[in-house]
Each structure stands twice: as C-alpha cells, then as structure tokens.
Amino acid sequence: MSVVEQYARAHIVTDENVVEEDPAVPVVLRYDPDRDPRSVRVGLPGPHEWTFSRALLEQGLRVPVESGDVRVWPCGRVQAVVEFHSPGGVEVVQFESKALLRFLRRTYMAAEPVAR
C-alpha cells in the first residue's frame, strides 16, 4: 500500500493581534496504511506533528467531534477547524474543507487492496 502525502494551506487561529492579511501556512497531511491504517498525521510548521483517527477527521467535517487531545468541527460550509491540545497550549488550525476531503479520498484509495 502506498503512503499519501498532501500539502495544504491553513490558517493558524490565534487571539493575538491579527494582521490585515493573515497569511496561510503550509501544512502536511500524511497517511501511511502500513504504519497505521486507522490514523492520519498533520504536520504543522515547526516540529509539531499530530496523529489521530482518520474517522475523527472525516466525522469532524460534518459535526463537532473530539477524541483525546484533538477536536474537529465544520466551520460554515467551506471550512473546518482542527484543534490540538497539549501541555504547552492549544493550536487551532482552519482548513478549506475541500482540501481535507480530497486528502481523505486519497487515503481510502491508498488503503484499498489492488485487484490482480
């Protein structure tokens, strides 16, 4: 089975003074069915990488859900929010839903057994 890696642009949501043009940051979405077929990984700028259930990401595009230190919920019709909790604080990341849907579709295609 093949690894899926997709780059996406996201906005880090913060309560600090927001600049007029809040720039998007690069985020890496990863899925490795050989490593853990039920999990996805989100790599944020810096050394931050989170691993959580692929089902949580999928469900969170429709309704608010949480599991452990990760929360996911839809934000309007075209965006989704992923919130990561750690002892160091909270990171809130806003994505375009279509980027996450495209990534999830690719993960399911990668996990399907190849017909011979």
PDB file of N, CA and C in Angstrom, residues 8-105:
ATOM      1  N   ALA A   8      -1.208  21.245   2.174  1.00  0.00           N
ATOM      2  CA  ALA A   8      -2.382  22.107   2.208  1.00  0.00           C
ATOM      3  C   ALA A   8      -1.980  23.442   2.820  1.00  0.00           C
ATOM      4  N   ARG A   9      -2.793  24.439   2.586  1.00  0.00           N
ATOM      5  CA  ARG A   9      -2.600  25.744   3.221  1.00  0.00           C
ATOM      6  C   ARG A   9      -3.658  25.861   4.302  1.00  0.00           C
ATOM      7  N   ALA A  10      -3.263  26.380   5.441  1.00  0.00           N
ATOM      8  CA  ALA A  10      -4.195  26.520   6.556  1.00  0.00           C
ATOM      9  C   ALA A  10      -3.898  27.825   7.287  1.00  0.00           C
ATOM     10  N   HIS A  11      -4.817  28.235   8.086  1.00  0.00           N
ATOM     11  CA  HIS A  11      -4.635  29.434   8.911  1.00  0.00           C
ATOM     12  C   HIS A  11      -4.563  29.017  10.367  1.00  0.00           C
ATOM     13  N   ILE A  12      -3.539  29.486  11.049  1.00  0.00           N
ATOM     14  CA  ILE A  12      -3.435  29.264  12.478  1.00  0.00           C
ATOM     15  C   ILE A  12      -4.277  30.354  13.137  1.00  0.00           C
ATOM     16  N   VAL A  13      -5.254  29.955  13.935  1.00  0.00           N
ATOM     17  CA  VAL A  13      -6.142  30.908  14.590  1.00  0.00           C
ATOM     18  C   VAL A  13      -5.540  31.242  15.953  1.00  0.00           C
ATOM     19  N   THR A  14      -5.414  32.531  16.237  1.00  0.00           N
ATOM     20  CA  THR A  14      -4.829  32.955  17.500  1.00  0.00           C
ATOM     21  C   THR A  14      -5.595  34.153  18.053  1.00  0.00           C
ATOM     22  N   ASP A  15      -5.422  34.416  19.316  1.00  0.00           N
ATOM     23  CA  ASP A  15      -6.082  35.572  19.920  1.00  0.00           C
ATOM     24  C   ASP A  15      -5.156  36.786  19.951  1.00  0.00           C
ATOM     25  N   GLU A  16      -3.962  36.643  19.362  1.00  0.00           N
ATOM     26  CA  GLU A  16      -3.036  37.765  19.278  1.00  0.00           C
ATOM     27  C   GLU A  16      -3.544  38.752  18.240  1.00  0.00           C
ATOM     28  N   ASN A  17      -2.913  39.916  18.186  1.00  0.00           N
ATOM     29  CA  ASN A  17      -3.300  40.912  17.187  1.00  0.00           C
ATOM     30  C   ASN A  17      -3.165  40.297  15.799  1.00  0.00           C
ATOM     31  N   VAL A  18      -4.231  40.308  15.047  1.00  0.00           N
ATOM     32  CA  VAL A  18      -4.239  39.722  13.713  1.00  0.00           C
ATOM     33  C   VAL A  18      -3.913  40.795  12.689  1.00  0.00           C
ATOM     34  N   VAL A  19      -3.006  40.481  11.796  1.00  0.00           N
ATOM     35  CA  VAL A  19      -2.625  41.395  10.729  1.00  0.00           C
ATOM     36  C   VAL A  19      -3.737  41.393   9.693  1.00  0.00           C
ATOM     37  N   GLU A  20      -3.867  42.497   8.964  1.00  0.00           N
ATOM     38  CA  GLU A  20      -4.898  42.590   7.924  1.00  0.00           C
ATOM     39  C   GLU A  20      -4.915  41.383   7.012  1.00  0.00           C
ATOM     40  N   GLU A  21      -3.745  41.028   6.470  1.00  0.00           N
ATOM     41  CA  GLU A  21      -3.657  39.883   5.577  1.00  0.00           C
ATOM     42  C   GLU A  21      -3.025  38.731   6.338  1.00  0.00           C
ATOM     43  N   ASP A  22      -3.851  37.951   6.984  1.00  0.00           N
ATOM     44  CA  ASP A  22      -3.374  36.813   7.773  1.00  0.00           C
ATOM     45  C   ASP A  22      -2.901  35.727   6.812  1.00  0.00           C
ATOM     46  N   PRO A  23      -1.581  35.503   6.705  1.00  0.00           N
ATOM     47  CA  PRO A  23      -1.080  34.557   5.706  1.00  0.00           C
ATOM     48  C   PRO A  23      -1.367  33.104   6.079  1.00  0.00           C
ATOM     49  N   ALA A  24      -1.613  32.323   5.067  1.00  0.00           N
ATOM     50  CA  ALA A  24      -1.788  30.889   5.269  1.00  0.00           C
ATOM     51  C   ALA A  24      -0.420  30.258   5.489  1.00  0.00           C
ATOM     52  N   VAL A  25      -0.392  29.163   6.228  1.00  0.00           N
ATOM     53  CA  VAL A  25       0.857  28.453   6.483  1.00  0.00           C
ATOM     54  C   VAL A  25       0.789  27.083   5.819  1.00  0.00           C
ATOM     55  N   PRO A  26       1.941  26.528   5.426  1.00  0.00           N
ATOM     56  CA  PRO A  26       1.932  25.191   4.825  1.00  0.00           C
ATOM     57  C   PRO A  26       1.753  24.115   5.891  1.00  0.00           C
ATOM     58  N   VAL A  27       0.920  23.161   5.574  1.00  0.00           N
ATOM     59  CA  VAL A  27       0.636  22.033   6.465  1.00  0.00           C
ATOM     60  C   VAL A  27       0.766  20.759   5.635  1.00  0.00           C
ATOM     61  N   VAL A  28       1.312  19.712   6.238  1.00  0.00           N
ATOM     62  CA  VAL A  28       1.450  18.435   5.540  1.00  0.00           C
ATOM     63  C   VAL A  28       0.463  17.437   6.138  1.00  0.00           C
ATOM     64  N   LEU A  29      -0.347  16.845   5.280  1.00  0.00           N
ATOM     65  CA  LEU A  29      -1.284  15.789   5.682  1.00  0.00           C
ATOM     66  C   LEU A  29      -0.682  14.469   5.222  1.00  0.00           C
ATOM     67  N   ARG A  30      -0.582  13.490   6.135  1.00  0.00           N
ATOM     68  CA  ARG A  30       0.053  12.216   5.794  1.00  0.00           C
ATOM     69  C   ARG A  30      -0.817  11.042   6.232  1.00  0.00           C
ATOM     70  N   TYR A  31      -0.713  10.004   5.412  1.00  0.00           N
ATOM     71  CA  TYR A  31      -1.393   8.743   5.725  1.00  0.00           C
ATOM     72  C   TYR A  31      -0.478   7.610   5.283  1.00  0.00           C
ATOM     73  N   ASP A  32      -0.172   6.719   6.207  1.00  0.00           N
ATOM     74  CA  ASP A  32       0.680   5.568   5.905  1.00  0.00           C
ATOM     75  C   ASP A  32      -0.059   4.309   6.336  1.00  0.00           C
ATOM     76  N   PRO A  33      -0.721   3.621   5.397  1.00  0.00           N
ATOM     77  CA  PRO A  33      -1.521   2.448   5.759  1.00  0.00           C
ATOM     78  C   PRO A  33      -0.692   1.310   6.335  1.00  0.00           C
ATOM     79  N   ASP A  34       0.585   1.247   6.000  1.00  0.00           N
ATOM     80  CA  ASP A  34       1.433   0.195   6.563  1.00  0.00           C
ATOM     81  C   ASP A  34       1.788   0.494   8.019  1.00  0.00           C
ATOM     82  N   ARG A  35       1.906   1.754   8.337  1.00  0.00           N
ATOM     83  CA  ARG A  35       2.256   2.160   9.710  1.00  0.00           C
ATOM     84  C   ARG A  35       1.041   2.066  10.627  1.00  0.00           C
ATOM     85  N   ASP A  36      -0.067   2.677  10.213  1.00  0.00           N
ATOM     86  CA  ASP A  36      -1.309   2.648  10.988  1.00  0.00           C
ATOM     87  C   ASP A  36      -2.463   2.987  10.058  1.00  0.00           C
ATOM     88  N   PRO A  37      -3.201   1.973   9.596  1.00  0.00           N
ATOM     89  CA  PRO A  37      -4.254   2.221   8.608  1.00  0.00           C
ATOM     90  C   PRO A  37      -5.459   3.005   9.137  1.00  0.00           C
ATOM     91  N   ARG A  38      -5.531   3.226  10.436  1.00  0.00           N
ATOM     92  CA  ARG A  38      -6.671   3.956  11.005  1.00  0.00           C
ATOM     93  C   ARG A  38      -6.349   5.405  11.360  1.00  0.00           C
ATOM     94  N   SER A  39      -5.097   5.818  11.162  1.00  0.00           N
ATOM     95  CA  SER A  39      -4.680   7.151  11.600  1.00  0.00           C
ATOM     96  C   SER A  39      -4.161   8.009  10.462  1.00  0.00           C
ATOM     97  N   VAL A  40      -4.280   9.315  10.674  1.00  0.00           N
ATOM     98  CA  VAL A  40      -3.687  10.307   9.784  1.00  0.00           C
ATOM     99  C   VAL A  40      -2.761  11.179  10.633  1.00  0.00           C
ATOM    100  N   ARG A  41      -1.840  11.854   9.958  1.00  0.00           N
ATOM    101  CA  ARG A  41      -0.928  12.757  10.655  1.00  0.00           C
ATOM    102  C   ARG A  41      -1.018  14.141  10.024  1.00  0.00           C
ATOM    103  N   VAL A  42      -0.951  15.158  10.868  1.00  0.00           N
ATOM    104  CA  VAL A  42      -0.965  16.545  10.411  1.00  0.00           C
ATOM    105  C   VAL A  42       0.318  17.188  10.903  1.00  0.00           C
ATOM    106  N   GLY A  43       1.141  17.631   9.964  1.00  0.00           N
ATOM    107  CA  GLY A  43       2.400  18.296  10.298  1.00  0.00           C
ATOM    108  C   GLY A  43       2.251  19.799  10.161  1.00  0.00           C
ATOM    109  N   LEU A  44       2.355  20.486  11.294  1.00  0.00           N
ATOM    110  CA  LEU A  44       2.266  21.944  11.315  1.00  0.00           C
ATOM    111  C   LEU A  44       3.666  22.540  11.206  1.00  0.00           C
ATOM    112  N   PRO A  45       3.776  23.821  10.913  1.00  0.00           N
ATOM    113  CA  PRO A  45       5.100  24.444  10.858  1.00  0.00           C
ATOM    114  C   PRO A  45       5.868  24.220  12.163  1.00  0.00           C
ATOM    115  N   GLY A  46       7.155  24.004  12.033  1.00  0.00           N
ATOM    116  CA  GLY A  46       7.966  23.702  13.210  1.00  0.00           C
ATOM    117  C   GLY A  46       7.923  22.212  13.484  1.00  0.00           C
ATOM    118  N   PRO A  47       8.266  21.812  14.678  1.00  0.00           N
ATOM    119  CA  PRO A  47       8.333  20.380  14.985  1.00  0.00           C
ATOM    120  C   PRO A  47       7.003  19.775  15.415  1.00  0.00           C
ATOM    121  N   HIS A  48       5.910  20.384  15.049  1.00  0.00           N
ATOM    122  CA  HIS A  48       4.604  19.931  15.524  1.00  0.00           C
ATOM    123  C   HIS A  48       3.966  18.956  14.545  1.00  0.00           C
ATOM    124  N   GLU A  49       3.771  17.733  14.986  1.00  0.00           N
ATOM    125  CA  GLU A  49       3.044  16.750  14.178  1.00  0.00           C
ATOM    126  C   GLU A  49       2.075  16.023  15.096  1.00  0.00           C
ATOM    127  N   TRP A  50       0.852  15.916  14.641  1.00  0.00           N
ATOM    128  CA  TRP A  50      -0.199  15.271  15.422  1.00  0.00           C
ATOM    129  C   TRP A  50      -0.693  14.044  14.673  1.00  0.00           C
ATOM    130  N   THR A  51      -0.939  12.963  15.404  1.00  0.00           N
ATOM    131  CA  THR A  51      -1.502  11.742  14.841  1.00  0.00           C
ATOM    132  C   THR A  51      -2.844  11.497  15.519  1.00  0.00           C
ATOM    133  N   PHE A  52      -3.859  11.241  14.707  1.00  0.00           N
ATOM    134  CA  PHE A  52      -5.187  10.973  15.263  1.00  0.00           C
ATOM    135  C   PHE A  52      -5.996  10.163  14.260  1.00  0.00           C
ATOM    136  N   SER A  53      -7.151   9.730  14.679  1.00  0.00           N
ATOM    137  CA  SER A  53      -8.009   8.844  13.903  1.00  0.00           C
ATOM    138  C   SER A  53      -8.479   9.482  12.595  1.00  0.00           C
ATOM    139  N   ARG A  54      -8.365   8.721  11.531  1.00  0.00           N
ATOM    140  CA  ARG A  54      -8.882   9.167  10.235  1.00  0.00           C
ATOM    141  C   ARG A  54     -10.397   9.347  10.329  1.00  0.00           C
ATOM    142  N   ALA A  55     -11.067   8.479  11.066  1.00  0.00           N
ATOM    143  CA  ALA A  55     -12.523   8.585  11.233  1.00  0.00           C
ATOM    144  C   ALA A  55     -12.902   9.891  11.947  1.00  0.00           C
ATOM    145  N   LEU A  56     -12.076  10.328  12.893  1.00  0.00           N
ATOM    146  CA  LEU A  56     -12.337  11.586  13.597  1.00  0.00           C
ATOM    147  C   LEU A  56     -12.312  12.754  12.615  1.00  0.00           C
ATOM    148  N   LEU A  57     -11.325  12.772  11.728  1.00  0.00           N
ATOM    149  CA  LEU A  57     -11.234  13.829  10.726  1.00  0.00           C
ATOM    150  C   LEU A  57     -12.449  13.807   9.811  1.00  0.00           C
ATOM    151  N   GLU A  58     -12.822  12.633   9.368  1.00  0.00           N
ATOM    152  CA  GLU A  58     -13.970  12.511   8.468  1.00  0.00           C
ATOM    153  C   GLU A  58     -15.268  12.958   9.151  1.00  0.00           C
ATOM    154  N   GLN A  59     -15.502  12.500  10.351  1.00  0.00           N
ATOM    155  CA  GLN A  59     -16.722  12.875  11.080  1.00  0.00           C
ATOM    156  C   GLN A  59     -16.756  14.369  11.391  1.00  0.00           C
ATOM    157  N   GLY A  60     -15.574  14.921  11.711  1.00  0.00           N
ATOM    158  CA  GLY A  60     -15.497  16.326  12.068  1.00  0.00           C
ATOM    159  C   GLY A  60     -15.800  17.281  10.931  1.00  0.00           C
ATOM    160  N   LEU A  61     -15.808  16.796   9.713  1.00  0.00           N
ATOM    161  CA  LEU A  61     -16.196  17.645   8.583  1.00  0.00           C
ATOM    162  C   LEU A  61     -17.712  17.842   8.535  1.00  0.00           C
ATOM    163  N   ARG A  62     -18.443  16.995   9.261  1.00  0.00           N
ATOM    164  CA  ARG A  62     -19.912  17.078   9.274  1.00  0.00           C
ATOM    165  C   ARG A  62     -20.469  17.601  10.594  1.00  0.00           C
ATOM    166  N   VAL A  63     -19.884  17.147  11.708  1.00  0.00           N
ATOM    167  CA  VAL A  63     -20.379  17.519  13.041  1.00  0.00           C
ATOM    168  C   VAL A  63     -19.188  17.677  13.982  1.00  0.00           C
ATOM    169  N   PRO A  64     -19.328  18.464  15.041  1.00  0.00           N
ATOM    170  CA  PRO A  64     -18.228  18.587  16.000  1.00  0.00           C
ATOM    171  C   PRO A  64     -17.952  17.252  16.696  1.00  0.00           C
ATOM    172  N   VAL A  65     -16.671  16.864  16.726  1.00  0.00           N
ATOM    173  CA  VAL A  65     -16.258  15.626  17.393  1.00  0.00           C
ATOM    174  C   VAL A  65     -14.928  15.879  18.106  1.00  0.00           C
ATOM    175  N   GLU A  66     -14.655  15.020  19.081  1.00  0.00           N
ATOM    176  CA  GLU A  66     -13.368  15.107  19.752  1.00  0.00           C
ATOM    177  C   GLU A  66     -12.952  13.741  20.257  1.00  0.00           C
ATOM    178  N   SER A  67     -11.654  13.581  20.353  1.00  0.00           N
ATOM    179  CA  SER A  67     -11.076  12.356  20.885  1.00  0.00           C
ATOM    180  C   SER A  67      -9.728  12.725  21.493  1.00  0.00           C
ATOM    181  N   GLY A  68      -9.611  12.527  22.785  1.00  0.00           N
ATOM    182  CA  GLY A  68      -8.358  12.864  23.449  1.00  0.00           C
ATOM    183  C   GLY A  68      -8.036  14.335  23.315  1.00  0.00           C
ATOM    184  N   ASP A  69      -6.882  14.623  22.757  1.00  0.00           N
ATOM    185  CA  ASP A  69      -6.396  15.996  22.642  1.00  0.00           C
ATOM    186  C   ASP A  69      -6.744  16.672  21.324  1.00  0.00           C
ATOM    187  N   VAL A  70      -7.592  16.039  20.505  1.00  0.00           N
ATOM    188  CA  VAL A  70      -7.916  16.586  19.182  1.00  0.00           C
ATOM    189  C   VAL A  70      -9.422  16.795  19.065  1.00  0.00           C
ATOM    190  N   ARG A  71      -9.783  17.971  18.560  1.00  0.00           N
ATOM    191  CA  ARG A  71     -11.185  18.296  18.283  1.00  0.00           C
ATOM    192  C   ARG A  71     -11.281  18.757  16.830  1.00  0.00           C
ATOM    193  N   VAL A  72     -12.363  18.366  16.161  1.00  0.00           N
ATOM    194  CA  VAL A  72     -12.570  18.749  14.762  1.00  0.00           C
ATOM    195  C   VAL A  72     -14.024  19.164  14.611  1.00  0.00           C
ATOM    196  N   TRP A  73     -14.266  20.249  13.873  1.00  0.00           N
ATOM    197  CA  TRP A  73     -15.638  20.653  13.618  1.00  0.00           C
ATOM    198  C   TRP A  73     -15.737  21.456  12.327  1.00  0.00           C
ATOM    199  N   PRO A  74     -16.925  21.400  11.694  1.00  0.00           N
ATOM    200  CA  PRO A  74     -17.136  22.206  10.489  1.00  0.00           C
ATOM    201  C   PRO A  74     -17.261  23.668  10.889  1.00  0.00           C
ATOM    202  N   CYS A  75     -16.820  24.540   9.997  1.00  0.00           N
ATOM    203  CA  CYS A  75     -16.886  25.983  10.246  1.00  0.00           C
ATOM    204  C   CYS A  75     -17.519  26.606   9.009  1.00  0.00           C
ATOM    205  N   GLY A  76     -18.803  26.757   9.040  1.00  0.00           N
ATOM    206  CA  GLY A  76     -19.506  27.229   7.855  1.00  0.00           C
ATOM    207  C   GLY A  76     -19.605  26.110   6.834  1.00  0.00           C
ATOM    208  N   ARG A  77     -19.818  26.484   5.574  1.00  0.00           N
ATOM    209  CA  ARG A  77     -19.987  25.465   4.524  1.00  0.00           C
ATOM    210  C   ARG A  77     -18.698  25.048   3.864  1.00  0.00           C
ATOM    211  N   VAL A  78     -17.629  25.844   3.981  1.00  0.00           N
ATOM    212  CA  VAL A  78     -16.429  25.541   3.211  1.00  0.00           C
ATOM    213  C   VAL A  78     -15.159  25.385   4.041  1.00  0.00           C
ATOM    214  N   GLN A  79     -15.270  25.490   5.340  1.00  0.00           N
ATOM    215  CA  GLN A  79     -14.080  25.376   6.171  1.00  0.00           C
ATOM    216  C   GLN A  79     -14.298  24.393   7.306  1.00  0.00           C
ATOM    217  N   ALA A  80     -13.173  23.929   7.860  1.00  0.00           N
ATOM    218  CA  ALA A  80     -13.194  23.048   9.023  1.00  0.00           C
ATOM    219  C   ALA A  80     -12.070  23.489   9.954  1.00  0.00           C
ATOM    220  N   VAL A  81     -12.276  23.252  11.231  1.00  0.00           N
ATOM    221  CA  VAL A  81     -11.302  23.631  12.243  1.00  0.00           C
ATOM    222  C   VAL A  81     -10.807  22.371  12.939  1.00  0.00           C
ATOM    223  N   VAL A  82      -9.491  22.305  13.142  1.00  0.00           N
ATOM    224  CA  VAL A  82      -8.885  21.213  13.905  1.00  0.00           C
ATOM    225  C   VAL A  82      -8.156  21.877  15.070  1.00  0.00           C
ATOM    226  N   GLU A  83      -8.462  21.408  16.267  1.00  0.00           N
ATOM    227  CA  GLU A  83      -7.891  21.985  17.486  1.00  0.00           C
ATOM    228  C   GLU A  83      -7.055  20.927  18.188  1.00  0.00           C
ATOM    229  N   PHE A  84      -5.799  21.269  18.476  1.00  0.00           N
ATOM    230  CA  PHE A  84      -4.862  20.347  19.108  1.00  0.00           C
ATOM    231  C   PHE A  84      -4.509  20.861  20.504  1.00  0.00           C
ATOM    232  N   HIS A  85      -4.684  20.017  21.513  1.00  0.00           N
ATOM    233  CA  HIS A  85      -4.363  20.393  22.896  1.00  0.00           C
ATOM    234  C   HIS A  85      -3.107  19.658  23.348  1.00  0.00           C
ATOM    235  N   SER A  86      -2.207  20.396  24.005  1.00  0.00           N
ATOM    236  CA  SER A  86      -1.003  19.795  24.559  1.00  0.00           C
ATOM    237  C   SER A  86      -0.681  20.515  25.867  1.00  0.00           C
ATOM    238  N   PRO A  87       0.254  19.985  26.651  1.00  0.00           N
ATOM    239  CA  PRO A  87       0.640  20.690  27.879  1.00  0.00           C
ATOM    240  C   PRO A  87       1.169  22.104  27.594  1.00  0.00           C
ATOM    241  N   GLY A  88       1.688  22.315  26.394  1.00  0.00           N
ATOM    242  CA  GLY A  88       2.217  23.628  26.030  1.00  0.00           C
ATOM    243  C   GLY A  88       1.168  24.624  25.573  1.00  0.00           C
ATOM    244  N   GLY A  89      -0.075  24.180  25.385  1.00  0.00           N
ATOM    245  CA  GLY A  89      -1.133  25.088  24.955  1.00  0.00           C
ATOM    246  C   GLY A  89      -2.045  24.463  23.922  1.00  0.00           C
ATOM    247  N   VAL A  90      -2.729  25.309  23.208  1.00  0.00           N
ATOM    248  CA  VAL A  90      -3.708  24.880  22.207  1.00  0.00           C
ATOM    249  C   VAL A  90      -3.338  25.481  20.860  1.00  0.00           C
ATOM    250  N   GLU A  91      -3.392  24.662  19.815  1.00  0.00           N
ATOM    251  CA  GLU A  91      -3.211  25.144  18.450  1.00  0.00           C
ATOM    252  C   GLU A  91      -4.523  24.923  17.708  1.00  0.00           C
ATOM    253  N   VAL A  92      -5.030  25.984  17.109  1.00  0.00           N
ATOM    254  CA  VAL A  92      -6.277  25.925  16.366  1.00  0.00           C
ATOM    255  C   VAL A  92      -5.951  26.225  14.907  1.00  0.00           C
ATOM    256  N   VAL A  93      -6.308  25.289  14.022  1.00  0.00           N
ATOM    257  CA  VAL A  93      -5.956  25.388  12.615  1.00  0.00           C
ATOM    258  C   VAL A  93      -7.219  25.321  11.770  1.00  0.00           C
ATOM    259  N   GLN A  94      -7.357  26.274  10.851  1.00  0.00           N
ATOM    260  CA  GLN A  94      -8.537  26.330   9.992  1.00  0.00           C
ATOM    261  C   GLN A  94      -8.144  25.927   8.571  1.00  0.00           C
ATOM    262  N   PHE A  95      -8.861  24.942   8.032  1.00  0.00           N
ATOM    263  CA  PHE A  95      -8.599  24.400   6.701  1.00  0.00           C
ATOM    264  C   PHE A  95      -9.772  24.662   5.774  1.00  0.00           C
ATOM    265  N   GLU A  96      -9.501  24.628   4.482  1.00  0.00           N
ATOM    266  CA  GLU A  96     -10.574  24.532   3.499  1.00  0.00           C
ATOM    267  C   GLU A  96     -11.061  23.083   3.549  1.00  0.00           C
ATOM    268  N   SER A  97     -12.331  22.872   3.703  1.00  0.00           N
ATOM    269  CA  SER A  97     -12.877  21.510   3.805  1.00  0.00           C
ATOM    270  C   SER A  97     -12.546  20.670   2.586  1.00  0.00           C
ATOM    271  N   LYS A  98     -12.547  21.287   1.400  1.00  0.00           N
ATOM    272  CA  LYS A  98     -12.303  20.502   0.187  1.00  0.00           C
ATOM    273  C   LYS A  98     -10.898  19.915   0.171  1.00  0.00           C
ATOM    274  N   ALA A  99      -9.926  20.585   0.777  1.00  0.00           N
ATOM    275  CA  ALA A  99      -8.570  20.030   0.854  1.00  0.00           C
ATOM    276  C   ALA A  99      -8.562  18.779   1.742  1.00  0.00           C
ATOM    277  N   LEU A 100      -9.292  18.834   2.843  1.00  0.00           N
ATOM    278  CA  LEU A 100      -9.356  17.674   3.734  1.00  0.00           C
ATOM    279  C   LEU A 100     -10.138  16.533   3.082  1.00  0.00           C
ATOM    280  N   LEU A 101     -11.206  16.855   2.375  1.00  0.00           N
ATOM    281  CA  LEU A 101     -11.978  15.815   1.673  1.00  0.00           C
ATOM    282  C   LEU A 101     -11.145  15.140   0.588  1.00  0.00           C
ATOM    283  N   ARG A 102     -10.390  15.927  -0.157  1.00  0.00           N
ATOM    284  CA  ARG A 102      -9.515  15.375  -1.199  1.00  0.00           C
ATOM    285  C   ARG A 102      -8.475  14.440  -0.572  1.00  0.00           C
ATOM    286  N   PHE A 103      -7.903  14.853   0.549  1.00  0.00           N
ATOM    287  CA  PHE A 103      -6.936  14.023   1.265  1.00  0.00           C
ATOM    288  C   PHE A 103      -7.587  12.720   1.741  1.00  0.00           C
ATOM    289  N   LEU A 104      -8.759  12.805   2.342  1.00  0.00           N
ATOM    290  CA  LEU A 104      -9.442  11.593   2.823  1.00  0.00           C
ATOM    291  C   LEU A 104      -9.756  10.633   1.672  1.00  0.00           C
ATOM    292  N   ARG A 105     -10.204  11.165   0.546  1.00  0.00           N
ATOM    293  CA  ARG A 105     -10.476  10.312  -0.621  1.00  0.00           C
ATOM    294  C   ARG A 105      -9.215   9.564  -1.042  1.00  0.00           C
TER     295      ARG A 105
END
